[in-house]
Short mmCIF file of C-alpha atoms in Angstrom, two decimals:
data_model
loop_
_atom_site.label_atom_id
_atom_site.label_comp_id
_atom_site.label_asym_id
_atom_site.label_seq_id
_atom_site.Cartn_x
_atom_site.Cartn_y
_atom_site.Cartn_z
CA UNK A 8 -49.27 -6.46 -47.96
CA UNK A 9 -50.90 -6.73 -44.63
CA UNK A 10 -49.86 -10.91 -44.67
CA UNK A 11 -46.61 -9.94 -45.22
CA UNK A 12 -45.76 -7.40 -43.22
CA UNK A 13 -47.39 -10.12 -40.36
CA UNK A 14 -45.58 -12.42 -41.63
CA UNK A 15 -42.05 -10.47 -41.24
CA UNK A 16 -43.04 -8.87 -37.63
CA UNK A 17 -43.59 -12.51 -36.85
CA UNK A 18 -39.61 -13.09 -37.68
CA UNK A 19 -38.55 -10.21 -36.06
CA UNK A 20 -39.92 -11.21 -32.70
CA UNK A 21 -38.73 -14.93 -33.17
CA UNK A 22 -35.48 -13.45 -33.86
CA UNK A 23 -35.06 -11.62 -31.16
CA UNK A 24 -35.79 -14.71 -28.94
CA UNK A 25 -33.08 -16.60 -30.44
CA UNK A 26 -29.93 -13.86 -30.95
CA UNK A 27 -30.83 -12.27 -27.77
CA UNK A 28 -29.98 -15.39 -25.17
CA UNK A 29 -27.38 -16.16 -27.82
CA UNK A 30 -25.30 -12.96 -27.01
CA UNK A 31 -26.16 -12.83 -23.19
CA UNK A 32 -24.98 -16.23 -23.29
CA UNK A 33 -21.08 -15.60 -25.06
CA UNK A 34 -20.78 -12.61 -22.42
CA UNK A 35 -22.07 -14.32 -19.23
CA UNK A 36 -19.80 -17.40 -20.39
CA UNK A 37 -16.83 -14.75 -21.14
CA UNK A 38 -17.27 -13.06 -17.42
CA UNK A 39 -17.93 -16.15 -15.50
CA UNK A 40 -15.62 -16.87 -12.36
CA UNK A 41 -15.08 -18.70 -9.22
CA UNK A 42 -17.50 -18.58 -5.90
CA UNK A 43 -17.79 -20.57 -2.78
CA UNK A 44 -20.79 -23.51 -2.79
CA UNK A 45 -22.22 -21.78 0.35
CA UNK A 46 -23.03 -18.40 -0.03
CA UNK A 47 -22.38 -17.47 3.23
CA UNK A 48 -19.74 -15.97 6.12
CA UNK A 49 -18.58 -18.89 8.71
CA UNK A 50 -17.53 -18.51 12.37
CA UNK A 51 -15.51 -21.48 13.75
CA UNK A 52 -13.32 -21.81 16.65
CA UNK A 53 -9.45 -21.88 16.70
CA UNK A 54 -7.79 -25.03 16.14
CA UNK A 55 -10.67 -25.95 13.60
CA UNK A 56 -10.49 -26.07 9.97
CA UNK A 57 -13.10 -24.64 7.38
CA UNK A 58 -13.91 -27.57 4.22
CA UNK A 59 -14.56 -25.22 1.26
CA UNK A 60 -16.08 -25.99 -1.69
CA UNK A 61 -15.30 -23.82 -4.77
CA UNK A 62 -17.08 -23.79 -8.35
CA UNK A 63 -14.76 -23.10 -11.06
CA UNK A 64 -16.57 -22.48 -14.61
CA UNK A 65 -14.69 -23.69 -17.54
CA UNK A 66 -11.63 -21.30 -19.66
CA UNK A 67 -10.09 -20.03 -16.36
CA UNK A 68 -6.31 -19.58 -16.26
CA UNK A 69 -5.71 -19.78 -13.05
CA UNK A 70 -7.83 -19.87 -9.04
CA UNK A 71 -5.93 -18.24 -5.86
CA UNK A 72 -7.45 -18.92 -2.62
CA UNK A 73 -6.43 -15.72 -0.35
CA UNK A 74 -6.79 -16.01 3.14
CA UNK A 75 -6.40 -12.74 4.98
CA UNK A 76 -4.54 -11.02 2.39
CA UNK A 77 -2.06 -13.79 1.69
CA UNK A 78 -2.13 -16.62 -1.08
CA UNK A 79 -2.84 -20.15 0.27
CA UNK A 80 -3.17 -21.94 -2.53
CA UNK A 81 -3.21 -21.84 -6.37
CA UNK A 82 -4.82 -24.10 -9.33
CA UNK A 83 -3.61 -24.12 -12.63
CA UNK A 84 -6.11 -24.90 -15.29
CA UNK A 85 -8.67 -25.84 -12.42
CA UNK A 86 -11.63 -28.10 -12.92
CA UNK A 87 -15.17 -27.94 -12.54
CA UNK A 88 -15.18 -28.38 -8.43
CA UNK A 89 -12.05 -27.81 -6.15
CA UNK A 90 -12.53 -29.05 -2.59
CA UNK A 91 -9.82 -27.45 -0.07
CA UNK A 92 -9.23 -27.66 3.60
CA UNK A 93 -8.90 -24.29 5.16
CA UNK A 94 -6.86 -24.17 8.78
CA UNK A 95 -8.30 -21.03 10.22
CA UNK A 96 -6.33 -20.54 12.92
CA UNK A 97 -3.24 -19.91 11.03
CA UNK A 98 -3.37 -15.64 11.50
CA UNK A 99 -4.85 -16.48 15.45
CA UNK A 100 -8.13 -15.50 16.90
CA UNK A 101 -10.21 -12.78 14.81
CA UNK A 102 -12.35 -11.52 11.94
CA UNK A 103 -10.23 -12.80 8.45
CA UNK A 104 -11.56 -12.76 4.50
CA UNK A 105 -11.14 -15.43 2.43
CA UNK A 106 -11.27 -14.27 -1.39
CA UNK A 107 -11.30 -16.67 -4.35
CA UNK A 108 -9.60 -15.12 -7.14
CA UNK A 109 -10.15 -15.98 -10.98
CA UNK A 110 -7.59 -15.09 -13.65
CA UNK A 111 -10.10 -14.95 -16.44
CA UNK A 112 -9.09 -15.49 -20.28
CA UNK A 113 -8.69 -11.63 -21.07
CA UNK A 114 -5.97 -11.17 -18.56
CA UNK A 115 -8.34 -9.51 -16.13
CA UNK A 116 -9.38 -10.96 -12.27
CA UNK A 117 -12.57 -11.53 -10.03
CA UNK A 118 -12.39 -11.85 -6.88
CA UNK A 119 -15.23 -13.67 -4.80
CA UNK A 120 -15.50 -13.05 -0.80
CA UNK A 121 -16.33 -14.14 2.27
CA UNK A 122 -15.75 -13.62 6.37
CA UNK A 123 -14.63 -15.79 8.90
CA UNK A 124 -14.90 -15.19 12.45
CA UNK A 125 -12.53 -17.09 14.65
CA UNK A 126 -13.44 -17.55 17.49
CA UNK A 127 -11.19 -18.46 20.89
CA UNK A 128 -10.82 -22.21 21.86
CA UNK A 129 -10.52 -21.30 25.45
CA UNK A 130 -12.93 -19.28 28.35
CA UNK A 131 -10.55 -17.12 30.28
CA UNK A 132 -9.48 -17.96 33.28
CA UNK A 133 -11.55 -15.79 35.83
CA UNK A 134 -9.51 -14.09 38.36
CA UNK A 135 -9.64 -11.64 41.46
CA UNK A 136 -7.67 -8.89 42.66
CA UNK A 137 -5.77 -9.55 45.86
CA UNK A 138 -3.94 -6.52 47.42
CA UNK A 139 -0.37 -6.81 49.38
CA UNK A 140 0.34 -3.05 49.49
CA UNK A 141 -1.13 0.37 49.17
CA UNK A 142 1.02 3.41 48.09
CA UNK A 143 -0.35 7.21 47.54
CA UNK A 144 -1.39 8.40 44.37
CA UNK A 145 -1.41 11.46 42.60
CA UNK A 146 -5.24 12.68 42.58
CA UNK A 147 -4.21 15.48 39.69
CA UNK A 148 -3.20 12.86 37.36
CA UNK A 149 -5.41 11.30 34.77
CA UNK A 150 -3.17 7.70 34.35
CA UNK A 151 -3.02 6.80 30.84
CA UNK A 152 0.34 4.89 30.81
CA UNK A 153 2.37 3.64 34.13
CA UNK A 154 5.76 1.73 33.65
CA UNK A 155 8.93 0.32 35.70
CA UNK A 156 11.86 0.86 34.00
CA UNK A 157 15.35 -0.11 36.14
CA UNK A 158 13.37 0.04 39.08
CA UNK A 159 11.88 3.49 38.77
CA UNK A 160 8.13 3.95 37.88
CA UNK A 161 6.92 6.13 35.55
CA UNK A 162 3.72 8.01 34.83
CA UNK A 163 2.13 9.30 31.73
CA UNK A 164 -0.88 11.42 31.66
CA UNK A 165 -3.78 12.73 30.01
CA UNK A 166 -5.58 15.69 30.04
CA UNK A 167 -9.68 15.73 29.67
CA UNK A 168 -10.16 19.64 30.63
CA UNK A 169 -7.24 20.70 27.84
CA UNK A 170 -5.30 22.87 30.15
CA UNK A 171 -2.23 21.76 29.22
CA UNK A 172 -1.63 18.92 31.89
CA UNK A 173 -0.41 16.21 29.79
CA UNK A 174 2.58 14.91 31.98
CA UNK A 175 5.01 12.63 31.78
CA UNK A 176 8.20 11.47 33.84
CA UNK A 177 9.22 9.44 37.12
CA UNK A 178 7.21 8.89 39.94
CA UNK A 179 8.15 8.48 43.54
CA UNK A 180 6.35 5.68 45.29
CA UNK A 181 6.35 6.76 48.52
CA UNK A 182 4.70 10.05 48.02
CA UNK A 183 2.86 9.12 44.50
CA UNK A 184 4.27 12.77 42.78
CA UNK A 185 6.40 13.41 40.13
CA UNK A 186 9.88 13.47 41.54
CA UNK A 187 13.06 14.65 39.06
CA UNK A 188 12.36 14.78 35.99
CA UNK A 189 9.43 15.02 33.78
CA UNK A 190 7.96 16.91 30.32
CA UNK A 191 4.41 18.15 29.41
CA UNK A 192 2.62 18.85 26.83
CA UNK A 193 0.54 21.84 25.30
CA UNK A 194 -2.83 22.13 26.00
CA UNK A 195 -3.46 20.75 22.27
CA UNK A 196 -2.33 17.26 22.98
CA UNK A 197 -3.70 14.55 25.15
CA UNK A 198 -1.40 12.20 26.28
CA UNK A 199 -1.76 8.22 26.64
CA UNK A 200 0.02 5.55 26.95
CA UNK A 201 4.07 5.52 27.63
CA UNK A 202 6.54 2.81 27.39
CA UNK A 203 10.45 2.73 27.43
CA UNK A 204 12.64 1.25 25.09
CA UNK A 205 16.05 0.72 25.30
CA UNK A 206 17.27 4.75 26.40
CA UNK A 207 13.85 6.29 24.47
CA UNK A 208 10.40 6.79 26.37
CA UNK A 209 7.57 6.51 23.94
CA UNK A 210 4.14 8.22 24.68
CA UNK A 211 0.82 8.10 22.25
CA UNK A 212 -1.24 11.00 22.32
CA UNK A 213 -5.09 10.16 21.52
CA UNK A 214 -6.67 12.27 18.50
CA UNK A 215 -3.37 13.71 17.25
CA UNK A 216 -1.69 10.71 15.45
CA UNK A 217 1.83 11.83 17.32
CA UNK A 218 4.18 9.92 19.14
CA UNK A 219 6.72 11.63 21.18
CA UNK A 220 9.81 10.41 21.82
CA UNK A 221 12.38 11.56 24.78
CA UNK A 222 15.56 10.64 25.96
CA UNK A 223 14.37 8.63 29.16
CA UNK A 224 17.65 10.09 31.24
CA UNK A 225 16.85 13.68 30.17
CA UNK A 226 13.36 13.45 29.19
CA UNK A 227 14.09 15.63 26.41
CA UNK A 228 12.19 15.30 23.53
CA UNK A 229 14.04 13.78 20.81
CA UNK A 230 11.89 13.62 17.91
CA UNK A 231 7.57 13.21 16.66
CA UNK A 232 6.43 10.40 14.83
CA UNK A 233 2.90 10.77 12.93
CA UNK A 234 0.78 7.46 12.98
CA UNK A 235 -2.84 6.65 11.80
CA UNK A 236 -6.17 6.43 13.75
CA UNK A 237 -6.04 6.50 17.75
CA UNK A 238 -3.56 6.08 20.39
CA UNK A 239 -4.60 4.53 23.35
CA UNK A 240 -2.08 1.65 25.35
CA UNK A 241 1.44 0.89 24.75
CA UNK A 242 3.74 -1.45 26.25
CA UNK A 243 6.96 -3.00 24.50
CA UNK A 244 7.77 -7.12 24.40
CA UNK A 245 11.71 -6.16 23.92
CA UNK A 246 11.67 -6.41 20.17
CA UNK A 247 8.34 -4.09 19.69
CA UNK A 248 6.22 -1.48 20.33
CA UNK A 249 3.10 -2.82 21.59
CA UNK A 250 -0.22 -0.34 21.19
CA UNK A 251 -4.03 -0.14 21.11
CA UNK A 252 -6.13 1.99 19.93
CA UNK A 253 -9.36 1.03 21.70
CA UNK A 254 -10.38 -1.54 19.49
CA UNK A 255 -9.66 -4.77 19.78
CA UNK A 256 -7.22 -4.97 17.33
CA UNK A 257 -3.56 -4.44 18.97
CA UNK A 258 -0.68 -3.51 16.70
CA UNK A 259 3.21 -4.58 17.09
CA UNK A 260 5.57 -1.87 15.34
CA UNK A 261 9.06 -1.51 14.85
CA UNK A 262 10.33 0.80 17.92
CA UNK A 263 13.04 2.89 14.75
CA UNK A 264 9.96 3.49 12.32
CA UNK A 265 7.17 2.71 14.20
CA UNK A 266 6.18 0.67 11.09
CA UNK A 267 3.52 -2.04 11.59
CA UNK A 268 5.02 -5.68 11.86
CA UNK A 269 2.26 -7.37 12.82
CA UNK A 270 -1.34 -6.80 14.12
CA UNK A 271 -3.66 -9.56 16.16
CA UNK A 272 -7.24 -9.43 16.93
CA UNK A 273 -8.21 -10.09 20.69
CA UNK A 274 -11.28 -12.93 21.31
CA UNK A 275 -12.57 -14.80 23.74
CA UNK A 276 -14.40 -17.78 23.30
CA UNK A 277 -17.77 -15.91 22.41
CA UNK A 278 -16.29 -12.98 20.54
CA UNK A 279 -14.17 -9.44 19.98
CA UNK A 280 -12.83 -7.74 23.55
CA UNK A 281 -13.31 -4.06 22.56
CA UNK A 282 -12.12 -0.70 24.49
CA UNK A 283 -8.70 -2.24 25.23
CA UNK A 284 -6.72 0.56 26.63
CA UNK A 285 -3.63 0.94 28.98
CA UNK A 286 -1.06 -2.45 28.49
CA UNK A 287 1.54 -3.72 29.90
CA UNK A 288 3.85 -6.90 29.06
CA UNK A 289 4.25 -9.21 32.36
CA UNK A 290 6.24 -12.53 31.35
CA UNK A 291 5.39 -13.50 27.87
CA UNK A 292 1.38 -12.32 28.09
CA UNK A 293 -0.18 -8.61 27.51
CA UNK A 294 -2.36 -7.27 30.00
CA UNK A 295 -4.73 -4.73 29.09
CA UNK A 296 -7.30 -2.24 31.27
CA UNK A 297 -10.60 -2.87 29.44
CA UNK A 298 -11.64 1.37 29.21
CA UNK A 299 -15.12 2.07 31.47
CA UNK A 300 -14.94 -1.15 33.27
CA UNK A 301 -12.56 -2.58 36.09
CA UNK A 302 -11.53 -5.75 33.76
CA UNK A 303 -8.30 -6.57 33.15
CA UNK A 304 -7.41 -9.21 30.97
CA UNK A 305 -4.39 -11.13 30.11
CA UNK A 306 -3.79 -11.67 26.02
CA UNK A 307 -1.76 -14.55 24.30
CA UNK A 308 0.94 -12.27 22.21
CA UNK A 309 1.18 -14.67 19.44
CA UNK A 310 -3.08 -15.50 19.07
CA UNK A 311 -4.67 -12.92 20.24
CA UNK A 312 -6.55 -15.14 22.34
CA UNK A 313 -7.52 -14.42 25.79
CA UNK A 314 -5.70 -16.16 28.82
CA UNK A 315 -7.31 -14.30 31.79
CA UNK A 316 -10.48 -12.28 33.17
CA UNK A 317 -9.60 -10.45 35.73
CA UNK A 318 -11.60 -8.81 37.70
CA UNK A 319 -10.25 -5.12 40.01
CA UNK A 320 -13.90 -4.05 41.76
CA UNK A 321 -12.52 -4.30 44.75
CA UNK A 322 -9.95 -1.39 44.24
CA UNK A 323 -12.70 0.61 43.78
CA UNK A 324 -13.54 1.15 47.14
CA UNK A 325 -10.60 2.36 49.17
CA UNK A 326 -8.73 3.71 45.62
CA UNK A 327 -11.44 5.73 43.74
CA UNK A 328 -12.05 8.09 45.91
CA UNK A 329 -14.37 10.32 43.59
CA UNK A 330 -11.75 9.69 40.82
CA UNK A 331 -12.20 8.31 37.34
CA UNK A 332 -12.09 4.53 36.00
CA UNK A 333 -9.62 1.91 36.31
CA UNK A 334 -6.45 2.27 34.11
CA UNK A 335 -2.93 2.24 34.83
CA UNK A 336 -0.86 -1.55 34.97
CA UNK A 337 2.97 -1.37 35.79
CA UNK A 338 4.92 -4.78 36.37
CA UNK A 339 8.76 -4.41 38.13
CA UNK A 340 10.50 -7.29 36.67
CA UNK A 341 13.55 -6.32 39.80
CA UNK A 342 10.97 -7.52 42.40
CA UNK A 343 8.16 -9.45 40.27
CA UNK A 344 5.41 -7.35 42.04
CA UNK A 345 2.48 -5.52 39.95
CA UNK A 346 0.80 -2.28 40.15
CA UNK A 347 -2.75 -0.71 39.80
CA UNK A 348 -4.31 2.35 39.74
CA UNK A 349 -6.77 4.68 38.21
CA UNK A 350 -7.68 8.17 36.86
CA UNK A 351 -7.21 10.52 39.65
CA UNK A 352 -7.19 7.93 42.29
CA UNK A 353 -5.68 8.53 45.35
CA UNK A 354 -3.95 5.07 45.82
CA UNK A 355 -1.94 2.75 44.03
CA UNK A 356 -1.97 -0.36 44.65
CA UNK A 357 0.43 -3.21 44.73
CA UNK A 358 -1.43 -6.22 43.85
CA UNK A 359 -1.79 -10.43 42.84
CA UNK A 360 -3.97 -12.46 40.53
CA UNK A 361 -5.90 -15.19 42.04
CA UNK A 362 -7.48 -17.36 40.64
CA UNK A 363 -11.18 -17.88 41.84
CA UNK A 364 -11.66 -21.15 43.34
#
């Protein structure tokens, strides 16, 4: 009895080495999908394309290749290696996924992943500061968005101790107050950036996901509209509502809805320009106040790239006078001349880019 019982534990065991692979085998086969050769993100610069490699197991319907959330390509019945050129650059400058997708033979997907950093093709120019004018400034008010609008300037506020000194309306340039008319806010809000579009004036506020909207000839309010995440810059192009919210991802939206149309990413050619804060649209480029620095740089609408480093220290020393950072850009497009200024500075300055020899 002992032999046998040996004999048919013996079986068992050998048994269990054969079925076991055998049914790992049918299920591994049955979940198998797509993946990249190199298991690994890529950085590359713009203008470059990526060669990709895929490995496609056999009984798949159908491969997508998704590149930042839209299809690029598709293979019907694919074979056992797909080789695809990849152009980058197509979404601009920035941080993208590419996902390989499987349509496996029970109607359900995989999806496979990686990053690519794109990275831009250019350094920016480096530039300085060159002042043709001063003006006074307000020291009570904590810039957060400064714009011409038919020749009048414009000031919105923020308002760091909560008192209720979010403020925003026209500016006189002679004596740097409000003059006319203007509308605050409770001490709940802080304000941020402001631009004018069209008869509307459009100001962020930072934590509160609001957007205020007032007639521009009244400054009434007209209306709220609730957003997502931060509000920090805003500018407009003419078509769209251009805002930051300190990242350095900058979003276009539809000035009706303020719906998203677009977003880009902003890079250099070494990596992400974070903290981008007040902006301002000055013949077909975005300039932005990089927050806690006296940067400014100039931004390709369409890329994301950037143009221009610009670089304000020197306002610093007859404008800060004991007052906060850098931040505040206005352009007049009636006499081509720009503006700086910062958080309760006393001055404002009207300034030029130069390029440093």
């Amino acid at each position: 009895m002992k032999k046998y019982a040996i004999i048919g534990l013996l079986v068992l065991i050998i048994g269990a080495f054969v079925i076991v692979p055998f049914f790992q085998s049918s299920g591994d086969d049955d979940m198998a999908f797509a993946d990249f050769e190199r298991n690994e993100d890529i950085q590359t610069t713009y203008g470059a394309t990526i060669p990709l490699t895929l490995v496609v197991p056999e009984s798949l319907e159908k491969v997508e290749l998704i590149y930042n959330d839209s299809i690029f390509k598709t293979w019907e019945q694919p074979t056992a290696k797909i080789n695809f050129v990849l152009d980058a650059s197509y979404f601009g400058v920035g941080t993208r996924i590419v996902v390989i997708r499987s349509y496996l033979s029970d109607g359900t997907t995989q999806d496979a992943s990686h990053m690519i950093r794109v990275v831009s093709d250019i350094a920016p120019t480096p530039m300085l500061v060159k002042v043709t004018k001063e003006y006074p400034h307000d020291t009570q008010n904590y810039t957060q968005g400064l714009e011409f609008n038919n020749g009048k300037l414009y000031e919105g506020t923020g308002d760091p101790s909560q008192q209720g000194k979010t403020v925003v309306g026209q500016v006189d340039l002679k004596t740097g107050g409000f003059s006319g008319l203007k509308n605050g806010l409770d001490h709940t809000y802080f304000g941020e950036g402001i631009t004018i579009f069209g008869n509307e004036l459009f100001q962020l506020t930072w934590k509160n996901g609001k957007c205020f909207v007032y007639d521009k000839n009244t400054m009434q309010l007209k209306r709220d509209i609730s957003y997502s995440g931060d509000g920090w810059g805003l500018c407009n192009d003419g078509k769209a509502l251009i805002m930051s919210d300190g990242t350095e991802r900058i979003y276009f939206r539809n000035p009706k809805t303020f719906q998203i149309i677009r977003t880009i990413d902003v890079y250099d050619n070494v990596g992400p320009r974070t903290f981008i804060n007040e902006l301002e649209f000055v013949n077909g480029k975005i300039y932005a106040n990089i927050y806690q620095t006296n940067t400014i740089i100039a931004i390709d609408p369409l890329t994301g790239k950037v143009l221009e480093e610009i670089d304000a220290s020197a306002l610093e020393i007859s404008g800060k006078s004991g007052g906060d950072v850098l931040n505040g850009i206005a352009f007049n497009p009636l006499t081509n001349k720009t503006y700086l200024t910062g958080k309760y500075w006393s001055k404002l300055f009207e300034v030029q880019f130069i390029p440093i020899q």
